[in-house]
Short mmCIF file of C-alpha atoms (C1' of nucleotides) in Angstrom, two decimals:
data_model
loop_
_atom_site.label_atom_id
_atom_site.label_comp_id
_atom_site.label_asym_id
_atom_site.label_seq_id
_atom_site.Cartn_x
_atom_site.Cartn_y
_atom_site.Cartn_z
CA MET A 22 20.29 -57.10 -84.23
CA LYS A 23 22.44 -55.71 -86.95
CA GLY A 24 25.79 -55.48 -85.27
CA SER A 25 26.78 -59.09 -84.88
CA GLU A 26 27.53 -60.20 -88.37
CA PRO A 27 30.16 -58.72 -90.64
CA ALA A 28 28.77 -55.68 -92.35
CA ALA A 29 30.23 -56.32 -95.74
CA LYS A 30 28.22 -59.49 -95.92
CA ARG A 31 24.99 -57.61 -95.56
CA GLU A 32 25.24 -56.36 -99.07
CA GLY A 33 28.42 -57.53 -100.62
CA ALA A 34 28.27 -58.55 -104.19
CA SER A 35 24.53 -59.02 -104.19
CA GLY A 36 23.42 -55.42 -103.87
CA THR A 37 26.26 -53.74 -105.66
CA PRO A 38 26.67 -55.04 -109.17
CA VAL A 39 29.05 -52.16 -109.77
CA ALA A 40 31.73 -53.63 -107.52
CA GLU A 41 34.10 -55.99 -109.13
CA VAL A 42 36.34 -57.37 -106.43
CA GLY A 43 37.02 -57.32 -102.72
CA PRO A 44 39.24 -54.88 -100.85
CA ASN A 45 42.62 -53.79 -102.09
CA PRO A 46 45.03 -56.58 -101.09
CA ILE A 47 47.81 -54.20 -100.13
CA LEU A 48 45.59 -52.32 -97.73
CA GLN A 49 44.18 -55.59 -96.51
CA ALA A 50 47.69 -56.68 -95.56
CA LEU A 51 48.33 -53.42 -93.72
CA ALA A 52 45.09 -53.70 -91.79
CA GLU A 53 45.87 -57.27 -90.84
CA ARG A 54 49.28 -56.40 -89.53
CA LEU A 55 48.00 -53.49 -87.45
CA PRO A 56 44.24 -53.83 -87.01
CA LEU A 57 42.24 -51.42 -84.94
CA TRP A 58 42.35 -53.49 -81.76
CA LYS A 59 46.15 -53.54 -81.85
CA ARG A 60 46.40 -49.77 -81.99
CA PRO A 61 46.94 -48.45 -78.48
CA GLY A 62 45.43 -45.10 -79.37
CA TYR A 63 42.26 -46.75 -80.56
CA LEU A 64 42.01 -48.86 -77.41
CA VAL A 65 42.52 -45.82 -75.23
CA ARG A 66 39.81 -43.95 -77.09
CA ARG A 67 37.37 -46.81 -76.56
CA LEU A 68 38.19 -47.01 -72.87
CA HIS A 69 37.68 -43.30 -72.59
CA GLN A 70 34.23 -43.63 -74.11
CA ILE A 71 33.37 -46.40 -71.68
CA HIS A 72 34.31 -44.20 -68.79
CA TYR A 73 32.03 -41.53 -70.15
CA ALA A 74 29.18 -44.02 -70.36
CA LEU A 75 29.76 -45.21 -66.80
CA PHE A 76 30.03 -41.68 -65.51
CA PHE A 77 26.78 -40.68 -67.16
CA GLU A 78 25.05 -43.73 -65.83
CA GLU A 79 26.10 -43.00 -62.26
CA CYS A 80 25.72 -39.24 -62.40
CA ALA A 81 22.72 -38.85 -64.69
CA GLU A 82 20.58 -37.15 -62.04
CA PHE A 83 23.09 -34.33 -61.69
CA GLY A 84 23.53 -33.48 -65.35
CA ILE A 85 27.26 -32.97 -64.86
CA THR A 86 29.90 -34.28 -67.26
CA PRO A 87 33.30 -35.69 -66.27
CA VAL A 88 35.07 -32.56 -67.42
CA GLN A 89 32.65 -30.35 -65.54
CA TYR A 90 33.16 -32.33 -62.36
CA GLY A 91 36.91 -32.17 -62.82
CA LEU A 92 36.69 -28.42 -63.02
CA LEU A 93 34.44 -28.25 -59.98
CA THR A 94 36.91 -30.43 -58.08
CA ILE A 95 39.77 -28.09 -58.81
CA LEU A 96 37.72 -25.09 -57.81
CA SER A 97 36.71 -26.80 -54.57
CA THR A 98 40.32 -26.82 -53.45
CA ASN A 99 41.53 -23.77 -55.36
CA PRO A 100 39.01 -20.95 -55.27
CA ASP A 101 39.59 -17.85 -57.37
CA THR A 102 41.67 -19.44 -60.06
CA ASP A 103 42.11 -17.93 -63.50
CA GLN A 104 41.12 -19.81 -66.61
CA ILE A 105 44.58 -20.60 -67.92
CA SER A 106 45.62 -22.10 -64.60
CA LEU A 107 42.43 -24.14 -64.61
CA ALA A 108 43.23 -25.32 -68.13
CA ASN A 109 46.70 -26.41 -67.05
CA ALA A 110 45.42 -28.13 -63.96
CA LEU A 111 42.73 -30.03 -65.81
CA GLY A 112 44.68 -30.68 -68.98
CA ILE A 113 42.29 -29.08 -71.42
CA ASP A 114 42.40 -26.06 -73.67
CA ARG A 115 41.82 -22.61 -72.25
CA THR A 116 38.96 -21.91 -74.62
CA ASN A 117 37.34 -25.11 -73.50
CA VAL A 118 37.65 -24.02 -69.88
CA ALA A 119 35.85 -20.80 -70.73
CA ASP A 120 33.03 -22.77 -72.37
CA VAL A 121 32.65 -25.18 -69.47
CA LEU A 122 32.78 -22.36 -66.93
CA ALA A 123 30.12 -20.43 -68.82
CA ARG A 124 27.76 -23.40 -68.65
CA LEU A 125 28.47 -23.98 -64.96
CA GLU A 126 28.00 -20.30 -64.25
CA GLN A 127 24.70 -20.26 -66.08
CA ARG A 128 23.48 -23.07 -63.85
CA GLY A 129 24.59 -21.25 -60.73
CA PHE A 130 27.41 -23.55 -59.65
CA VAL A 131 30.25 -21.16 -60.38
CA ALA A 132 30.80 -17.42 -60.14
CA ARG A 133 33.32 -15.48 -62.23
CA MET A 134 34.77 -12.03 -61.79
CA ARG A 135 37.63 -9.95 -63.07
CA SER A 136 40.70 -9.91 -60.90
CA ARG A 137 41.49 -6.52 -59.45
CA ALA A 138 45.18 -7.22 -59.23
CA ASP A 139 45.38 -8.10 -62.93
CA ARG A 140 42.38 -7.01 -64.90
CA ARG A 141 43.17 -9.37 -67.75
CA MET A 142 42.29 -12.35 -65.59
CA VAL A 143 38.89 -13.79 -64.81
CA LEU A 144 38.76 -15.69 -61.53
CA ALA A 145 36.30 -18.49 -60.91
CA ARG A 146 35.01 -19.94 -57.67
CA LEU A 147 32.26 -22.25 -56.52
CA THR A 148 28.99 -20.79 -55.35
CA PRO A 149 27.40 -22.33 -52.24
CA GLU A 150 25.20 -24.33 -54.62
CA GLY A 151 28.33 -25.48 -56.42
CA GLU A 152 29.94 -26.61 -53.16
CA GLU A 153 26.82 -28.46 -52.21
CA LEU A 154 26.75 -30.18 -55.59
CA VAL A 155 30.38 -31.28 -55.41
CA GLY A 156 29.83 -32.90 -52.03
CA ARG A 157 26.55 -34.53 -52.94
CA MET A 158 27.80 -35.85 -56.25
CA HIS A 159 31.11 -37.21 -55.03
CA PRO A 160 29.91 -40.76 -54.22
CA ALA A 161 28.40 -41.21 -57.69
CA MET A 162 31.58 -39.97 -59.35
CA ALA A 163 33.67 -42.30 -57.19
CA ARG A 164 31.45 -45.24 -58.14
CA ALA A 165 32.06 -44.53 -61.84
CA GLN A 166 35.81 -44.56 -61.22
CA THR A 167 35.61 -47.83 -59.30
CA ARG A 168 33.44 -49.54 -61.84
CA LEU A 169 35.78 -48.74 -64.71
CA LEU A 170 38.47 -50.99 -63.23
CA GLU A 171 36.37 -53.37 -61.18
CA SER A 172 36.96 -56.27 -63.53
CA LEU A 173 40.67 -56.20 -62.62
CA ASP A 174 42.15 -57.72 -59.52
CA GLU A 175 43.90 -55.45 -57.09
CA ASP A 176 47.32 -56.19 -58.47
CA GLU A 177 46.44 -55.56 -62.10
CA ARG A 178 44.52 -52.44 -61.17
CA GLU A 179 47.52 -50.90 -59.46
CA ARG A 180 49.86 -51.78 -62.30
CA PHE A 181 47.45 -50.32 -64.81
CA VAL A 182 47.15 -46.99 -63.02
CA ALA A 183 50.89 -46.86 -62.47
CA THR A 184 51.50 -47.46 -66.15
CA ILE A 185 49.14 -44.71 -67.23
CA LEU A 186 50.81 -42.29 -64.84
CA LYS A 187 54.18 -43.23 -66.29
CA LEU A 188 52.87 -42.64 -69.81
CA LEU A 189 51.42 -39.28 -68.85
CA GLU A 190 54.69 -38.17 -67.34
CA ALA A 191 56.71 -39.41 -70.29
CA ASN A 192 54.45 -37.51 -72.69
CA ASN A 193 54.15 -34.48 -70.52
CA ARG A 194 54.76 -32.05 -73.34
CA TYR A 195 51.89 -33.28 -75.48
CA GLY A 196 48.30 -32.47 -74.84
CA ARG A 197 47.56 -29.36 -72.96
CA ALA A 198 48.70 -29.85 -69.42
CA PRO A 199 52.10 -30.13 -67.89
CA LEU A 200 51.27 -32.85 -65.41
CA GLY A 201 52.83 -30.94 -62.56
CA ALA A 202 50.13 -28.34 -62.64
CA SER A 203 47.44 -30.88 -61.92
CA LYS A 204 48.93 -31.44 -58.50
CA MET A 205 48.16 -27.83 -57.80
CA ASP A 206 46.85 -28.19 -54.33
CA HIS A 207 45.73 -31.79 -54.05
CA THR A 208 48.80 -33.08 -52.28
CA MET B 28 55.67 -19.65 -68.60
CA LYS B 29 52.53 -19.44 -66.63
CA GLY B 30 51.70 -23.05 -65.94
CA SER B 31 54.31 -23.97 -63.41
CA GLU B 32 53.18 -22.41 -60.19
CA PRO B 33 49.95 -23.11 -58.36
CA ALA B 34 47.18 -21.00 -59.75
CA ALA B 35 45.51 -20.11 -56.51
CA LYS B 36 48.66 -18.37 -55.42
CA ARG B 37 48.49 -16.01 -58.33
CA GLU B 38 45.73 -14.03 -56.78
CA GLY B 39 44.71 -15.59 -53.51
CA ALA B 40 43.71 -13.24 -50.75
CA SER B 41 45.46 -10.26 -52.26
CA GLY B 42 43.24 -9.57 -55.20
CA THR B 43 39.95 -10.65 -53.75
CA PRO B 44 39.09 -8.83 -50.54
CA VAL B 45 35.64 -10.36 -50.80
CA ALA B 46 36.91 -13.82 -49.95
CA GLU B 47 37.13 -14.68 -46.32
CA VAL B 48 38.67 -18.13 -46.04
CA GLY B 49 40.17 -20.96 -48.05
CA PRO B 50 38.33 -23.85 -49.61
CA ASN B 51 35.57 -25.75 -47.88
CA PRO B 52 37.33 -28.25 -45.59
CA ILE B 53 34.84 -31.04 -46.29
CA LEU B 54 35.39 -30.78 -50.03
CA GLN B 55 39.09 -30.42 -49.44
CA ALA B 56 39.07 -33.77 -47.65
CA LEU B 57 37.15 -35.42 -50.48
CA ALA B 58 39.55 -34.09 -53.09
CA GLU B 59 42.51 -35.26 -51.06
CA ARG B 60 41.18 -38.76 -50.75
CA LEU B 61 40.37 -39.03 -54.47
CA PRO B 62 42.30 -36.36 -56.35
CA LEU B 63 42.16 -36.08 -60.10
CA TRP B 64 45.28 -38.11 -60.73
CA LYS B 65 43.86 -41.04 -58.77
CA ARG B 66 40.71 -41.18 -60.90
CA PRO B 67 41.17 -43.78 -63.62
CA GLY B 68 38.68 -42.05 -65.86
CA TYR B 69 40.60 -38.82 -65.67
CA LEU B 70 43.89 -40.57 -66.42
CA VAL B 71 42.37 -42.34 -69.40
CA ARG B 72 41.03 -39.07 -70.74
CA ARG B 73 44.46 -37.48 -70.50
CA LEU B 74 46.11 -40.39 -72.24
CA HIS B 75 43.51 -40.16 -74.96
CA GLN B 76 44.33 -36.51 -75.50
CA ILE B 77 48.02 -37.31 -75.69
CA HIS B 78 47.36 -39.87 -78.37
CA TYR B 79 45.46 -37.24 -80.31
CA ALA B 80 48.38 -34.86 -80.03
CA LEU B 81 50.85 -37.51 -81.18
CA PHE B 82 48.60 -38.53 -84.04
CA PHE B 83 48.27 -34.95 -85.23
CA GLU B 84 51.98 -34.42 -84.98
CA GLU B 85 52.75 -37.46 -87.11
CA CYS B 86 49.88 -37.05 -89.57
CA ALA B 87 49.61 -33.28 -89.85
CA GLU B 88 50.40 -33.23 -93.57
CA PHE B 89 47.40 -35.44 -94.33
CA GLY B 90 44.77 -33.51 -92.38
CA ILE B 91 43.20 -36.76 -91.21
CA THR B 92 42.06 -37.34 -87.63
CA PRO B 93 42.32 -40.62 -85.71
CA VAL B 94 38.61 -41.30 -86.07
CA GLN B 95 38.72 -40.57 -89.78
CA TYR B 96 41.64 -42.93 -90.25
CA GLY B 97 39.85 -45.59 -88.24
CA LEU B 98 36.90 -45.31 -90.55
CA LEU B 99 39.11 -45.42 -93.62
CA THR B 100 40.80 -48.52 -92.24
CA ILE B 101 37.51 -50.32 -91.84
CA LEU B 102 36.43 -49.33 -95.32
CA SER B 103 39.74 -50.53 -96.74
CA THR B 104 38.92 -54.08 -95.67
CA ASN B 105 35.13 -53.84 -95.79
CA PRO B 106 33.94 -51.94 -98.84
CA ASP B 107 30.27 -51.10 -99.18
CA THR B 108 29.43 -51.06 -95.51
CA ASP B 109 26.39 -49.29 -94.12
CA GLN B 110 26.69 -46.55 -91.53
CA ILE B 111 25.36 -48.44 -88.54
CA SER B 112 27.74 -51.32 -89.12
CA LEU B 113 30.56 -48.82 -89.43
CA ALA B 114 29.46 -47.25 -86.15
CA ASN B 115 29.52 -50.63 -84.43
CA ALA B 116 32.86 -51.55 -85.90
CA LEU B 117 34.48 -48.28 -84.89
CA GLY B 118 32.70 -47.85 -81.58
CA ILE B 119 31.21 -44.45 -82.23
CA ASP B 120 27.72 -43.11 -82.63
CA ARG B 121 25.98 -43.56 -85.97
CA THR B 122 25.27 -39.84 -86.32
CA ASN B 123 28.95 -39.27 -85.83
CA VAL B 124 29.73 -41.78 -88.58
CA ALA B 125 27.47 -39.86 -90.92
CA ASP B 126 29.30 -36.63 -90.08
CA VAL B 127 32.74 -38.14 -90.56
CA LEU B 128 31.71 -39.81 -93.82
CA ALA B 129 30.30 -36.56 -95.13
CA ARG B 130 33.61 -34.82 -94.55
CA LEU B 131 35.59 -37.65 -96.12
CA GLU B 132 33.23 -37.72 -99.07
CA GLN B 133 33.55 -34.00 -99.56
CA ARG B 134 37.32 -34.42 -99.79
CA GLY B 135 36.98 -37.22 -102.30
CA PHE B 136 38.26 -40.10 -100.17
CA VAL B 137 34.93 -41.88 -99.81
CA ALA B 138 31.89 -42.48 -102.00
CA ARG B 139 28.40 -43.18 -100.70
CA MET B 140 25.36 -44.62 -102.40
CA ARG B 141 22.01 -46.10 -101.50
CA SER B 142 21.87 -49.85 -101.36
CA ARG B 143 19.59 -51.38 -103.95
CA ALA B 144 18.89 -54.42 -101.82
CA ASP B 145 17.71 -52.30 -98.89
CA ARG B 146 16.95 -48.76 -99.83
CA ARG B 147 17.17 -47.60 -96.24
CA MET B 148 20.90 -48.20 -96.18
CA VAL B 149 23.69 -45.97 -97.39
CA LEU B 150 26.83 -47.88 -98.33
CA ALA B 151 30.27 -46.32 -98.18
CA ARG B 152 33.47 -47.30 -99.91
CA LEU B 153 36.91 -45.85 -100.54
CA THR B 154 37.58 -44.01 -103.75
CA PRO B 155 40.91 -44.68 -105.50
CA GLU B 156 42.14 -41.46 -103.87
CA GLY B 157 41.01 -42.83 -100.51
CA GLU B 158 42.86 -46.09 -101.03
CA GLU B 159 45.96 -44.24 -102.02
CA LEU B 160 45.70 -42.09 -98.88
CA VAL B 161 45.26 -45.04 -96.54
CA GLY B 162 48.37 -46.71 -97.87
CA ARG B 163 50.47 -43.57 -97.92
CA MET B 164 49.43 -42.51 -94.44
CA HIS B 165 49.83 -45.87 -92.75
CA PRO B 166 53.46 -45.41 -91.62
CA ALA B 167 52.70 -42.08 -89.95
CA MET B 168 49.70 -43.56 -88.14
CA ALA B 169 51.79 -46.53 -87.00
CA ARG B 170 54.45 -44.18 -85.65
CA ALA B 171 51.87 -42.39 -83.55
CA GLN B 172 50.76 -45.71 -82.08
CA THR B 173 54.33 -46.75 -81.33
CA ARG B 174 55.27 -43.45 -79.76
CA LEU B 175 52.35 -43.54 -77.35
CA LEU B 176 53.80 -46.57 -75.57
CA GLU B 177 57.47 -46.18 -76.39
CA SER B 178 58.38 -45.22 -72.83
CA LEU B 179 57.34 -48.69 -71.64
CA ASP B 180 59.48 -51.77 -71.89
CA GLU B 181 58.20 -54.65 -73.96
CA ASP B 182 56.78 -56.49 -70.98
CA GLU B 183 54.87 -53.56 -69.56
CA ARG B 184 53.62 -52.60 -72.99
CA GLU B 185 52.10 -56.02 -73.56
CA ARG B 186 50.50 -56.11 -70.12
CA PHE B 187 49.06 -52.67 -70.64
CA VAL B 188 47.45 -53.54 -73.96
CA ALA B 189 46.16 -56.82 -72.56
CA THR B 190 44.62 -55.01 -69.61
CA ILE B 191 42.84 -52.48 -71.81
CA LEU B 192 41.45 -55.29 -73.95
CA LYS B 193 40.21 -57.03 -70.83
CA LEU B 194 38.53 -53.82 -69.66
CA LEU B 195 36.91 -53.29 -73.04
CA GLU B 196 35.52 -56.79 -73.07
CA ALA B 197 34.28 -56.57 -69.49
CA ASN B 198 32.48 -53.31 -70.28
CA ASN B 199 31.26 -54.44 -73.65
CA ARG B 200 27.74 -53.19 -73.10
CA TYR B 201 28.84 -49.60 -72.45
CA GLY B 202 30.05 -47.28 -75.08
CA ARG B 203 28.81 -47.77 -78.56
CA ALA B 204 30.34 -50.91 -79.88
CA PRO B 205 29.88 -54.50 -78.97
CA LEU B 206 33.53 -55.40 -79.21
CA GLY B 207 32.79 -58.38 -81.43
CA ALA B 208 31.73 -56.14 -84.24
CA SER B 209 35.14 -54.54 -84.40
CA LYS B 210 36.60 -57.86 -85.46
CA MET B 211 34.43 -57.59 -88.53
CA ASP B 212 36.88 -58.70 -91.08
CA HIS B 213 40.28 -58.12 -89.64
CA THR B 214 40.89 -61.67 -88.49
"C1'" DA C 29 -3.13 -58.29 -97.22
"C1'" DT C 30 -2.76 -54.93 -94.06
"C1'" DA C 31 -1.51 -52.93 -89.62
"C1'" DA C 32 2.13 -52.80 -86.35
"C1'" DA C 33 6.89 -53.11 -85.24
"C1'" DA C 34 11.58 -52.62 -86.34
"C1'" DA C 35 15.45 -50.75 -88.68
"C1'" DA C 36 18.22 -47.15 -91.23
"C1'" DG C 37 19.26 -42.67 -91.87
"C1'" DG C 38 18.56 -37.52 -91.45
"C1'" DA C 39 17.90 -33.24 -88.69
"C1'" DT C 40 18.54 -30.72 -84.59
"C1'" DG C 41 20.70 -29.56 -80.32
"C1'" DT C 42 24.25 -29.96 -76.62
"C1'" DA C 43 28.95 -30.66 -74.89
"C1'" DT C 44 33.65 -31.38 -75.33
"C1'" DA C 45 38.33 -30.19 -77.56
"C1'" DC C 46 41.28 -27.64 -80.24
"C1'" DT C 47 43.32 -23.86 -83.70
"C1'" DG C 48 43.91 -19.30 -85.05
"C1'" DA C 49 42.81 -14.46 -84.88
"C1'" DT C 50 41.72 -10.42 -82.22
"C1'" DG C 51 41.53 -7.24 -78.42
"C1'" DA C 52 42.57 -5.64 -73.83
"C1'" DT C 53 45.85 -5.26 -70.15
"C1'" DT C 54 50.23 -5.63 -68.07
"C1'" DA C 55 55.23 -5.96 -68.09
"C1'" DT C 56 59.61 -4.81 -70.05
"C1'" DC C 57 63.22 -2.72 -72.45
"C1'" DG C 58 65.61 1.02 -74.65
"C1'" DC D 25 58.47 7.63 -70.88
"C1'" DG D 26 56.98 5.28 -74.74
"C1'" DA D 27 57.31 1.42 -78.02
"C1'" DT D 28 57.25 -3.41 -77.71
"C1'" DA D 29 56.64 -8.04 -75.53
"C1'" DA D 30 54.03 -11.03 -73.20
"C1'" DT D 31 49.83 -12.44 -71.08
"C1'" DC D 32 44.83 -13.38 -70.61
"C1'" DA D 33 40.40 -13.71 -72.44
"C1'" DT D 34 37.13 -13.94 -76.21
"C1'" DC D 35 35.42 -15.03 -80.82
"C1'" DA D 36 34.98 -17.72 -84.96
"C1'" DG D 37 35.58 -22.06 -87.03
"C1'" DT D 38 36.31 -27.22 -87.25
"C1'" DA D 39 35.74 -31.94 -85.55
"C1'" DT D 40 34.32 -35.40 -82.51
"C1'" DA D 41 30.53 -37.62 -79.61
"C1'" DC D 42 26.06 -38.36 -78.21
"C1'" DA D 43 20.76 -37.89 -77.42
"C1'" DT D 44 16.18 -37.21 -79.38
"C1'" DC D 45 12.87 -36.77 -82.67
"C1'" DC D 46 11.38 -37.71 -87.29
"C1'" DT D 47 10.77 -39.94 -92.06
"C1'" DT D 48 11.34 -43.74 -95.11
"C1'" DT D 49 11.67 -48.43 -95.87
"C1'" DT D 50 11.49 -53.18 -94.58
"C1'" DT D 51 9.88 -56.91 -91.78
"C1'" DT D 52 6.54 -59.17 -88.88
"C1'" DA D 53 2.42 -60.56 -87.08
"C1'" DT D 54 -2.40 -61.02 -87.42
#
DNA sequence: ATAAAAAAGGATGTATACTGATGATTATCG
DNA sequence: CGATAATCATCAGTATACATCCTTTTTTAT
């Protein structure tokens, strides 16, 4: 495999006669003081990717992504919701909601129609096929969630989730969703 | 604002005479047992988005994304690294590395050239402009990292980071990067 | 030495995720 | 009532993030 040994060693001075020295010592010092694996944002990004991988592994047969299932979940408890409310509930951008809905609609899991009360709004709801999918897929989705934290003991798991929730509340104003909206109807 | 009240209430039965009842009670039960904000994967995704928002806020003047800065960091300590090694070190897909490098090259922060030792490989390194950028941008990046966890006390912050690292190691085989590779040269 | 296997990178296509601009509809204020 | 605000959706554009297929180059096995 290629990934195990340091990459710089694979070529280094041998293949690049142009290069004179090693890395800039000032930058080297910066990177040593705050390397990638000490940057919380980097760690969170990696964990996010792992969740994606686990989700795909468990839910491959359905061809549904985490975001898509999140949207389907909200629609399963809140039929006929407009796109901006969906964006707030899910914590993603409104244009992204429209994209995801379009794909789900094309596959027959979601139906959209203009509201008659306010003709600016487009309301989305699950089709019967969509409802069936949400129910059938739920165990696989739940397994992905469990597996993400299964290497922690019960105590650490609870603390971890509690800490993330605290961070989300503290940073409510960043990202796209006021956290309150995500409790729409799930309480 | 629009995001504060439950979305389903905004139309509900009034605007949609077609609808007969509320949500499917079976799905409702599923969503109540495992709502979005109890799904670790969902929480991690939200936290990831918040980090992005904080990073952009701190680093807006530079027009550099978190992934781009991660790549620049690796190059600052490991010049002349090939794209697959960079992908392993950063934990992203190799095609993604090629995309990111192309953008950084176009802006003059990175130079790429074929290796003479192995003509399949493309080696990347920082230009002088790139080195200057990494150094100048470092404080803003560090602020974004600090702010993400600043609502935690020192104890909780350390536990949180330790837990993420444990999760990353336990799920080493998922996602794109064997964690070992990310310690390339930063030790 | 040559055929097969492996590795690196490129090209293409899909799916998030967001910004900014535009247009349509509704609400509001003078 | 009519000009203006605000609201909702869409469109265009950028940037990750990944899969799959393909070509070139290197390695390996026979």
